[in-house]
Coordinates of N, CA and C and ligand atoms in Angstrom, one line a residue:
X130 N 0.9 -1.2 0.0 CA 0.0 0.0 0.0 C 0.9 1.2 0.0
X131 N 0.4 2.7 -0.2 CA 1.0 3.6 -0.4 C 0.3 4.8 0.0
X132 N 0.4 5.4 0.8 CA -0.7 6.4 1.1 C 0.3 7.5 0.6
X133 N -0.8 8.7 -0.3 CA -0.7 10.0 -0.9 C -1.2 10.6 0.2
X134 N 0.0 11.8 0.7 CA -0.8 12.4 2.0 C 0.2 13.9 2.1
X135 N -0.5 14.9 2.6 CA 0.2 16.2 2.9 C 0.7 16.4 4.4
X136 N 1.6 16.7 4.4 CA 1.8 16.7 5.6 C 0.9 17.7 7.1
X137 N 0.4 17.1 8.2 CA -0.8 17.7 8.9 C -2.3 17.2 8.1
X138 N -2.4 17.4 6.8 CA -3.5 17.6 6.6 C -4.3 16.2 7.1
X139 N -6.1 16.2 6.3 CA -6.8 15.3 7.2 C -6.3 13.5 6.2
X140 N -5.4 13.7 5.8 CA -4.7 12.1 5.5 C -3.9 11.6 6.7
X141 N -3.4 12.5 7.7 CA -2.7 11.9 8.8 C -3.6 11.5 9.5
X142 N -5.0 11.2 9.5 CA -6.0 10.5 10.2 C -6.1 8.9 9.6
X143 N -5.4 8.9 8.2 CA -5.4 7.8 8.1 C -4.2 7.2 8.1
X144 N -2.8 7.8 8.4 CA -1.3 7.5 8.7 C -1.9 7.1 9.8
X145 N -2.3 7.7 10.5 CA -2.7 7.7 12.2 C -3.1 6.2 12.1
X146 N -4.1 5.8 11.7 CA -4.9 4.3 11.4 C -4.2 3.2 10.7
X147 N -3.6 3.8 9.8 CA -2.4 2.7 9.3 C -1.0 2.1 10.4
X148 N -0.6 3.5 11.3 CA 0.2 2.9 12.4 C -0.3 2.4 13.5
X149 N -1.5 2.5 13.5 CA -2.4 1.7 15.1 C -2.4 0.5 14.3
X150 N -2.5 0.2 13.3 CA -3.1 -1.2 12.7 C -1.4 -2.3 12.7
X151 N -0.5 -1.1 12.4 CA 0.4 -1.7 12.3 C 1.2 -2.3 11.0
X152 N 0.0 -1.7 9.8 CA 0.0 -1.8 8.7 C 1.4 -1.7 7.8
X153 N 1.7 -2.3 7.2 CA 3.0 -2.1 6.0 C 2.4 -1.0 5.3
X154 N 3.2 -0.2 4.7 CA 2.9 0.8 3.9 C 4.1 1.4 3.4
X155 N 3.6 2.3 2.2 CA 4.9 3.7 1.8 C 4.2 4.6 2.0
X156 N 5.0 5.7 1.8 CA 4.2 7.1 2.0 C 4.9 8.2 0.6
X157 N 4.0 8.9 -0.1 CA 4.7 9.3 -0.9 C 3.7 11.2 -0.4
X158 N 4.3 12.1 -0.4 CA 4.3 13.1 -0.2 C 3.7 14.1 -1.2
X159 N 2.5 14.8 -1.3 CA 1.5 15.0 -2.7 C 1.5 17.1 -1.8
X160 N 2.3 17.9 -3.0 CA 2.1 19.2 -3.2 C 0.7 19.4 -3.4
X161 N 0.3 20.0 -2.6 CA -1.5 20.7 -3.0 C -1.4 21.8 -4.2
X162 N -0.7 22.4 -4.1 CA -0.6 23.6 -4.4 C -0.4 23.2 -6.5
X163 N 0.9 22.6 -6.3 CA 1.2 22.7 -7.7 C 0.5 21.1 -8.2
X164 N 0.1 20.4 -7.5 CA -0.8 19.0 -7.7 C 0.4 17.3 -7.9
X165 N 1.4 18.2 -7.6 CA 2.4 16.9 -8.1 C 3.3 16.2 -6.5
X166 N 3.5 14.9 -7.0 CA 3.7 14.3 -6.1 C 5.4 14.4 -5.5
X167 N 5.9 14.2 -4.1 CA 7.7 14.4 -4.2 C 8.4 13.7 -5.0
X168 N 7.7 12.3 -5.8 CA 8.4 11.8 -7.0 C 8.5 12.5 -8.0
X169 N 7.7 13.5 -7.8 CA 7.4 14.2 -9.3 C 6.0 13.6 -10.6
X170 N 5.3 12.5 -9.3 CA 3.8 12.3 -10.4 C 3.0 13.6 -10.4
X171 N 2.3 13.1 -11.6 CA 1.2 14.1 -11.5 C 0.2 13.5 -10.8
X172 N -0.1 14.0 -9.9 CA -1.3 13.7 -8.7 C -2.5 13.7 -9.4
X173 N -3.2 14.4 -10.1 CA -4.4 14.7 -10.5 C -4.5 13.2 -11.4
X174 N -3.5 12.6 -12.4 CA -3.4 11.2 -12.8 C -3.9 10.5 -11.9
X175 N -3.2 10.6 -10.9 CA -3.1 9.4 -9.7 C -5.0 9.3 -9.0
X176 N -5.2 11.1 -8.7 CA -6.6 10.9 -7.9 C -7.0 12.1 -8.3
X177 N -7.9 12.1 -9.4 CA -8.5 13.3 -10.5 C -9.0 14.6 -9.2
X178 N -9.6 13.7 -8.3 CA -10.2 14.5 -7.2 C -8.9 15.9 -6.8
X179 N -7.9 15.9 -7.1 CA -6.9 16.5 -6.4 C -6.7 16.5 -4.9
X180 N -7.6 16.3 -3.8 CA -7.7 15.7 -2.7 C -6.7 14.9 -2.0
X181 N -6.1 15.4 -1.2 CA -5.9 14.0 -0.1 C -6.7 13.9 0.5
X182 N -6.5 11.9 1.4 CA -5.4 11.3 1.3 C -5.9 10.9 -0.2
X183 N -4.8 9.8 -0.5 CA -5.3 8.3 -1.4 C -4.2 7.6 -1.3
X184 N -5.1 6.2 -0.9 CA -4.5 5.0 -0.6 C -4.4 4.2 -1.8
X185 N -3.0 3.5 -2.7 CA -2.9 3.2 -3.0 C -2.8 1.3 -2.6
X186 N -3.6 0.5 -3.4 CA -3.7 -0.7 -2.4 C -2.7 -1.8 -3.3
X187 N -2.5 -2.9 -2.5 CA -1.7 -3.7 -2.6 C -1.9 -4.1 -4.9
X188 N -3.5 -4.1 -5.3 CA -3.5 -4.6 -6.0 C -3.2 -3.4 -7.2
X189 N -2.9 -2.6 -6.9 CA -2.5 -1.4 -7.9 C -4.3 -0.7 -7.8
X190 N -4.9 -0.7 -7.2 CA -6.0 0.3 -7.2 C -6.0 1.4 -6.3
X191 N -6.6 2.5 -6.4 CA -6.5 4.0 -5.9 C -7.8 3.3 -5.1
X192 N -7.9 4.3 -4.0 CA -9.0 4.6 -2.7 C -8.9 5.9 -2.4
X193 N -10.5 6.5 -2.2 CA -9.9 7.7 -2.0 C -11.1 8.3 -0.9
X194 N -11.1 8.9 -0.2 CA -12.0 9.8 0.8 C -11.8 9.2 2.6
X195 N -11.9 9.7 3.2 CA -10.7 9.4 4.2 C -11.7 8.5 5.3
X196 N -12.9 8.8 5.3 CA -13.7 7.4 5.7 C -14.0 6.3 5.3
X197 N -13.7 6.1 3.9 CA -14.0 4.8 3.3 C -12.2 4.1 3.8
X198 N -11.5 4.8 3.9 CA -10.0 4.6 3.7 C -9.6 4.4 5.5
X199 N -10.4 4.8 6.0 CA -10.3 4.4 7.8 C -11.2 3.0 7.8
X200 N -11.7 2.7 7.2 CA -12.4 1.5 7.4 C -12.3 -0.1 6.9
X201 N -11.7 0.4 5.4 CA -10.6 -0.2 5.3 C -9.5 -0.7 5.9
X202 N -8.6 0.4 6.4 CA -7.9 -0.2 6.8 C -7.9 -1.3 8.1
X203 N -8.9 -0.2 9.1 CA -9.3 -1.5 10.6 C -10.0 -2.8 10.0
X204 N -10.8 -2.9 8.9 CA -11.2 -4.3 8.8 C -9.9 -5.2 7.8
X205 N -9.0 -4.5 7.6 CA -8.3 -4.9 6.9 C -7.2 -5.7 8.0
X206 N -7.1 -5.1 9.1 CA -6.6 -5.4 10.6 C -7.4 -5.4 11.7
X207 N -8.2 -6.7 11.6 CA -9.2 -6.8 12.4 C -8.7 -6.8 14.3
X208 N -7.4 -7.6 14.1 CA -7.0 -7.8 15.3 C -6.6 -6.9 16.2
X209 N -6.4 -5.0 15.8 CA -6.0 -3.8 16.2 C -7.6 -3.3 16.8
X210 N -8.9 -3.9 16.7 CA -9.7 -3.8 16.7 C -9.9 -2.1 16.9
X211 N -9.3 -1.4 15.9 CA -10.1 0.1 15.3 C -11.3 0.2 15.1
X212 N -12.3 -0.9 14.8 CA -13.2 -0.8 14.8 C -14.5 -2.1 14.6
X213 N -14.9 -2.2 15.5 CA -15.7 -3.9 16.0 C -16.2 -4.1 14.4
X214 N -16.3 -5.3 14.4 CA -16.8 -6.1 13.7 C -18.1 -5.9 13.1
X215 N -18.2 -6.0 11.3 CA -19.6 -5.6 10.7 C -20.7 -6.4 11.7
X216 N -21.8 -5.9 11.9 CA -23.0 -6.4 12.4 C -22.9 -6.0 13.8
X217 N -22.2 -6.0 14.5 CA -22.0 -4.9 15.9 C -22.3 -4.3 16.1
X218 N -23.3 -4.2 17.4 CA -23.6 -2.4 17.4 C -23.2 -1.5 17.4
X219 N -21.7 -1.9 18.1 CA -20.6 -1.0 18.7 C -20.2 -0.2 17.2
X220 N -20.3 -1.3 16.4 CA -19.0 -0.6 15.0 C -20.0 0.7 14.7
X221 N -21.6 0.6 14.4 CA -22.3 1.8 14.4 C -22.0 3.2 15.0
X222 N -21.5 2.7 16.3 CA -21.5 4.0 17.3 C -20.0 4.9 16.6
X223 N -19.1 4.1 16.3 CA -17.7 4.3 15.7 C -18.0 5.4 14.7
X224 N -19.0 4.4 13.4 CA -19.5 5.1 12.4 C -19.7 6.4 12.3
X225 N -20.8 6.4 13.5 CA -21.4 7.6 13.6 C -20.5 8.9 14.1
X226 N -19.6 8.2 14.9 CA -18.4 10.1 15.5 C -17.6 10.1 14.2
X227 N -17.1 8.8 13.9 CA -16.6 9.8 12.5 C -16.7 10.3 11.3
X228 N -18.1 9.7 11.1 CA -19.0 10.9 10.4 C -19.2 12.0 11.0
X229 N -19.4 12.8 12.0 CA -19.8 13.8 12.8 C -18.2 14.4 12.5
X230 N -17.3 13.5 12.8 CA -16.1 14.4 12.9 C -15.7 14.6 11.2
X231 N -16.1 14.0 10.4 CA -15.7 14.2 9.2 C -16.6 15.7 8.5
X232 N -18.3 15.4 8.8 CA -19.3 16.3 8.2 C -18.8 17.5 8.9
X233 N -19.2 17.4 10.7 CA -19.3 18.4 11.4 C -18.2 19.1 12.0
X234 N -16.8 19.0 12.0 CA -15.7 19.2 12.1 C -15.0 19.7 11.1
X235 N -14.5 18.2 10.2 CA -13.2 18.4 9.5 C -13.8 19.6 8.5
X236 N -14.8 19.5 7.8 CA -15.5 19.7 7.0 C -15.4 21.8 7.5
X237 N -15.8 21.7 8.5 CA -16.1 23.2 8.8 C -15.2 24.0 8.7
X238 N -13.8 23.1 9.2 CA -12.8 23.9 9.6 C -11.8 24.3 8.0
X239 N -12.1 23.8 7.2 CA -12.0 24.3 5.9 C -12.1 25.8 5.4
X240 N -12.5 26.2 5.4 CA -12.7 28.0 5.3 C -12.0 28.6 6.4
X241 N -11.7 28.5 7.4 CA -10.7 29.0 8.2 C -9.3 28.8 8.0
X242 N -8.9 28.3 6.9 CA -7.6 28.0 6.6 C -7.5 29.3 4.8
X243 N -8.8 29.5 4.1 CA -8.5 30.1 3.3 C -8.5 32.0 3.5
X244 N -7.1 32.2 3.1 CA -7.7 33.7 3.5 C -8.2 34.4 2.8
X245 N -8.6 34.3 1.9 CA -10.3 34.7 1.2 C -11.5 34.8 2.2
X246 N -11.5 33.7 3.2 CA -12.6 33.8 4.2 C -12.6 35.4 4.9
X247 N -14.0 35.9 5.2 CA -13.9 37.5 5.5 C -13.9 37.1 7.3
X248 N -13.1 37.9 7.8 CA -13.9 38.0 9.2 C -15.0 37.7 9.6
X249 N -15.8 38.2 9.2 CA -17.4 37.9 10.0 C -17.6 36.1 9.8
X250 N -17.4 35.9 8.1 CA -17.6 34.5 7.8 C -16.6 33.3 9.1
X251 N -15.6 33.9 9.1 CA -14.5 33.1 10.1 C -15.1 32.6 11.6
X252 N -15.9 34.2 12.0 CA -16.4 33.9 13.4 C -17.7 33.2 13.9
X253 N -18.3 33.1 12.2 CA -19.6 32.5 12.5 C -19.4 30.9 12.0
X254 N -18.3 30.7 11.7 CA -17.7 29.5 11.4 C -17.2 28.9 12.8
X255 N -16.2 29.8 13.4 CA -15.8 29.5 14.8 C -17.0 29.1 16.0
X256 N -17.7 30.0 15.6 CA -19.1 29.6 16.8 C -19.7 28.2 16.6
X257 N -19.7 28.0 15.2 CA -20.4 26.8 14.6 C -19.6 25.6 15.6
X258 N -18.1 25.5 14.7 CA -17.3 24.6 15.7 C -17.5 24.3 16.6
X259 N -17.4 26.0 17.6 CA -17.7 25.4 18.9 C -18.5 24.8 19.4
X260 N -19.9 24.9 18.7 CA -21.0 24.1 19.0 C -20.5 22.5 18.9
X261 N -20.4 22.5 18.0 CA -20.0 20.7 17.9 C -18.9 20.3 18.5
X262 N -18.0 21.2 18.9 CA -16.9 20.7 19.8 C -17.4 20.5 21.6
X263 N -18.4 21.4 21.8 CA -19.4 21.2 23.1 C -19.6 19.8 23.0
X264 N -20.4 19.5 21.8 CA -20.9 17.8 21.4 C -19.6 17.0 22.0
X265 N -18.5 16.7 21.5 CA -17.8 16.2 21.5 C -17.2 16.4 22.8
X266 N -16.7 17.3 23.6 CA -16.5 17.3 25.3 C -17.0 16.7 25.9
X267 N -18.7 17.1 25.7 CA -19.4 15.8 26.6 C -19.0 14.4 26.1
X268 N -19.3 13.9 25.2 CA -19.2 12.6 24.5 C -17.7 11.9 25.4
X269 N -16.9 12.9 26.0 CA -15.5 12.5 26.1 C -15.5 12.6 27.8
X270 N -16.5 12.8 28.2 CA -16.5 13.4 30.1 C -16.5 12.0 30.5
X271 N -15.2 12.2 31.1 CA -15.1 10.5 32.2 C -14.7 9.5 31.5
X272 N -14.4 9.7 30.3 CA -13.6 9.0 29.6 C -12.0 8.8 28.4
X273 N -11.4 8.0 28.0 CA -10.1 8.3 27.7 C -10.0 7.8 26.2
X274 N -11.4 7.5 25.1 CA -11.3 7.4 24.2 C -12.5 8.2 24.2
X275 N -13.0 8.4 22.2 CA -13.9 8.9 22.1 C -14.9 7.8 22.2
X276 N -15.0 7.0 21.8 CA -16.2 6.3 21.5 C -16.3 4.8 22.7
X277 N -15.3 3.7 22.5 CA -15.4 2.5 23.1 C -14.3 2.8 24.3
X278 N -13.9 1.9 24.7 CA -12.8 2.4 25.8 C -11.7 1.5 25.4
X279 N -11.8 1.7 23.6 CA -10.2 1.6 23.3 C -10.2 2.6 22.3
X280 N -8.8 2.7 21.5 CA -8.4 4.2 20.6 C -9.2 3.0 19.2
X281 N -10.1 4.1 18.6 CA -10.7 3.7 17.3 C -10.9 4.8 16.2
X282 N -11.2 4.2 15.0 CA -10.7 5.3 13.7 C -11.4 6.6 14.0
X283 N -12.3 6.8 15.2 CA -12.9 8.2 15.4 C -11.5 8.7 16.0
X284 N -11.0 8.0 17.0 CA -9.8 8.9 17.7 C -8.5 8.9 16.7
X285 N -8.4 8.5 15.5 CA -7.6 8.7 15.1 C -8.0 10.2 14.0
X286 N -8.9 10.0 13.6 CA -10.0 11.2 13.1 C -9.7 12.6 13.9
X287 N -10.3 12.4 15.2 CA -10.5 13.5 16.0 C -9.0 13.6 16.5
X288 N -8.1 13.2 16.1 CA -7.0 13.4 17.2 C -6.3 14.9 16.0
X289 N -6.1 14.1 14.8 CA -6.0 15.5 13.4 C -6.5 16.1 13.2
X290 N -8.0 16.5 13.8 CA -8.5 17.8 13.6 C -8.5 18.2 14.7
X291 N -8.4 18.0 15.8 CA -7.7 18.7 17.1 C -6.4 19.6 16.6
X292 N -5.8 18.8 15.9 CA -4.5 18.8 15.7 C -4.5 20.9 15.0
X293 N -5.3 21.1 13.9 CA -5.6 22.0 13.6 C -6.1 23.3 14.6
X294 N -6.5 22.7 15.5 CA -7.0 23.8 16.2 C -6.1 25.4 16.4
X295 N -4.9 24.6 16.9 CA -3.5 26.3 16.8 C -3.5 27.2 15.5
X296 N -3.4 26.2 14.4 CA -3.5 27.0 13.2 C -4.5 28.1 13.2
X297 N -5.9 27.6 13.5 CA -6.9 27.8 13.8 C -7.4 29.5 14.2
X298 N -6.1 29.5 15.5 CA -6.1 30.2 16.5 C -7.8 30.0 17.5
X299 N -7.5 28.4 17.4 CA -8.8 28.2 18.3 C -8.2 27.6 19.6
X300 N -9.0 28.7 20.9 CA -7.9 28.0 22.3 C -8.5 26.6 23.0
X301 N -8.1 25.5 22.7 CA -8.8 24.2 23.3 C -9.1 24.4 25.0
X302 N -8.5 25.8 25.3 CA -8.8 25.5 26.9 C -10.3 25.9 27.4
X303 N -11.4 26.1 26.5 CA -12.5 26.3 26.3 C -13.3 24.8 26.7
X304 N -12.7 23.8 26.2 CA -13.4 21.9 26.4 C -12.1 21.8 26.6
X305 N -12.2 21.6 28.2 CA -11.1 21.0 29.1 C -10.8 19.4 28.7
X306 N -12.3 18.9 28.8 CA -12.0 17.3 28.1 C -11.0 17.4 26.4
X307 N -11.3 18.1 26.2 CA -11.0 18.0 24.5 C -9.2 18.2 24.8
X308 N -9.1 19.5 25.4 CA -7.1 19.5 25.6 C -6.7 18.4 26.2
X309 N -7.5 17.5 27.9 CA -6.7 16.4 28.2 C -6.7 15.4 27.1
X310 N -7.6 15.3 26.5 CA -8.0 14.2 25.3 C -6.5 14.5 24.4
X311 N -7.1 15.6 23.8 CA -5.5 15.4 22.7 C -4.0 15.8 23.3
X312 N -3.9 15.8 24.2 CA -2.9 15.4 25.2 C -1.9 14.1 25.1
X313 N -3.2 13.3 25.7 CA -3.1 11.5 25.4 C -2.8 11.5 24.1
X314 N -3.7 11.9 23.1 CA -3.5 11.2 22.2 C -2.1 11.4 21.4
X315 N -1.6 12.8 21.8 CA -0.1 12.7 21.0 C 0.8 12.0 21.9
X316 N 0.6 11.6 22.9 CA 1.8 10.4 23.1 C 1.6 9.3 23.0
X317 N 0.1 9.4 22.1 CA 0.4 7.6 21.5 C 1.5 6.7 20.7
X318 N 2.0 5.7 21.0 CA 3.2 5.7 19.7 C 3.0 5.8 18.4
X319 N 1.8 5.5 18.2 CA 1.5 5.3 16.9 C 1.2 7.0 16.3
X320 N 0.6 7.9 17.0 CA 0.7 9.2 17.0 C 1.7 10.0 16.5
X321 N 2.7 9.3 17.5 CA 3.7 10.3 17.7 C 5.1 10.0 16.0
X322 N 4.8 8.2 16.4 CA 5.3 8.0 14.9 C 5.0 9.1 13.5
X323 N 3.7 9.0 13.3 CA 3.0 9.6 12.4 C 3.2 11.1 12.3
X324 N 3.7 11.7 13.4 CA 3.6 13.3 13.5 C 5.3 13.4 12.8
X325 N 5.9 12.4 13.4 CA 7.7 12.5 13.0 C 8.1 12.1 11.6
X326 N 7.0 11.0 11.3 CA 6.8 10.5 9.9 C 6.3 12.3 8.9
X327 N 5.7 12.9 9.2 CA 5.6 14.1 9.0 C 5.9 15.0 8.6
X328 N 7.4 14.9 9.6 CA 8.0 16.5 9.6 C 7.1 17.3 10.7
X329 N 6.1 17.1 11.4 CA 4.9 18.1 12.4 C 5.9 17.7 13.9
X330 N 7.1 17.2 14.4 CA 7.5 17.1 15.5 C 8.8 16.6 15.2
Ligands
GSH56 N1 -14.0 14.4 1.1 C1 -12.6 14.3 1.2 C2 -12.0 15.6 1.7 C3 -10.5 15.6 1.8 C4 -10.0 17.0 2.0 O1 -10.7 17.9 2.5 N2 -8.6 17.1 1.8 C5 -8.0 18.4 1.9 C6 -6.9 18.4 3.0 S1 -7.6 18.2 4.6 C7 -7.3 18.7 0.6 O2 -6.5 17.9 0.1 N3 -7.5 19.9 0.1 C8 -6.9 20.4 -1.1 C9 -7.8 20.5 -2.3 O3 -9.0 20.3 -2.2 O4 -7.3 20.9 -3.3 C10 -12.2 13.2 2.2 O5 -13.0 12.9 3.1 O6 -11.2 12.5 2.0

């Protein structure tokens, strides 16, 4: 496998999941900007979408959208148990935060990174977040994962858009759960691999 990934961006949610799993892989390094890869492919070849990540898989096929590509990879590594088994109710509950974290998160925090966004638009973006990062505090009160009480593809999800929050200039000390949460989560090894794999530490 080969994951196409920028460095920080929301493909390190699936570095993240490929090192919890334990997964073999390469990593090849994709310019947003000019669309070409650090080998010098042309990216847009590779994944028309221009988007990271994309998982290139064992049999020469492209994957691409970063929840089909978390899910993949935990059933592909059932034994890391990222995420319970089809027909579980548990695997649902999984489903569901990292959808919320992909729609209602990742998704948001998108226009706060372009500076074309106007002020007013930024703040009513930031309120929004906050609203759903409320969601997610509680979801996290009295506990050390987001969802089950082990690390699953939502915590590898939520741990990289936490991760954005400084860029942001959003202060996490607002959801006290949310800073001890991503606290933990960057001394995970598999975390911390992925941040060094990077260049981000
Ligand atoms: N729907 C996609 C969205 C991926 C996405 O937002 N990727 C961003 C980085 S976090 C990106 O590559 N943006 C550059 C671009 O769209 O040209 C997914 O879930 O994988």
């Amino acid at each position: 496998m080969k994951l196409f990934y920028t460095p920080g961006a929301c493909s390190m949610a699936v570095h993240i999941a490929l090192n919890e799993a334990g997964a073999k892989y390469d990593l090849e390094k994709v310019d947003l900007q000019s669309k070409k890869t650090e080998s010098g492919l042309d990216y847009i070849a590779i994944n028309p979408k221009g988007y990271v990540p994309c998982l290139q898989l064992d049999n020469g096929e492209y994957l691409t959208e970063v929840g089909a590509l978390l899910q993949y990879i935990a059933d592909s590594n059932p034994a890391e148990n990222l995420l319970p088994a089809v027909g579980e109710a548990a695997r649902y509950r999984v489903l569901e935060t990292a959808n919320f974290v992909s729609t209602e998160l990742h998704k948001n925090f998108g226009p706060l990174f372009n500076p074309a966004t106007t002020d007013e638009a930024r703040k009513e973006r930031m309120e929004l977040i906050g609203k759903r990062l409320d969601i997610v505090n509680s979801q996290l009160e009295g506990r050390d994962f987001l969802v089950s009480d082990q690390f699953t593809i939502a915590d590898a999800y939520l741990t990289t858009v936490l991760g954005w929050a400084t860029f942001a200039k959003l202060d996490l000390a607002a959801w006290p759960n949310l800073g001890a949460y991503a606290g933990k989560m960057m001394s995970r090894p598999g975390v911390v691999a992925t941040l060094k794999a990077e260049g981000m530490m």
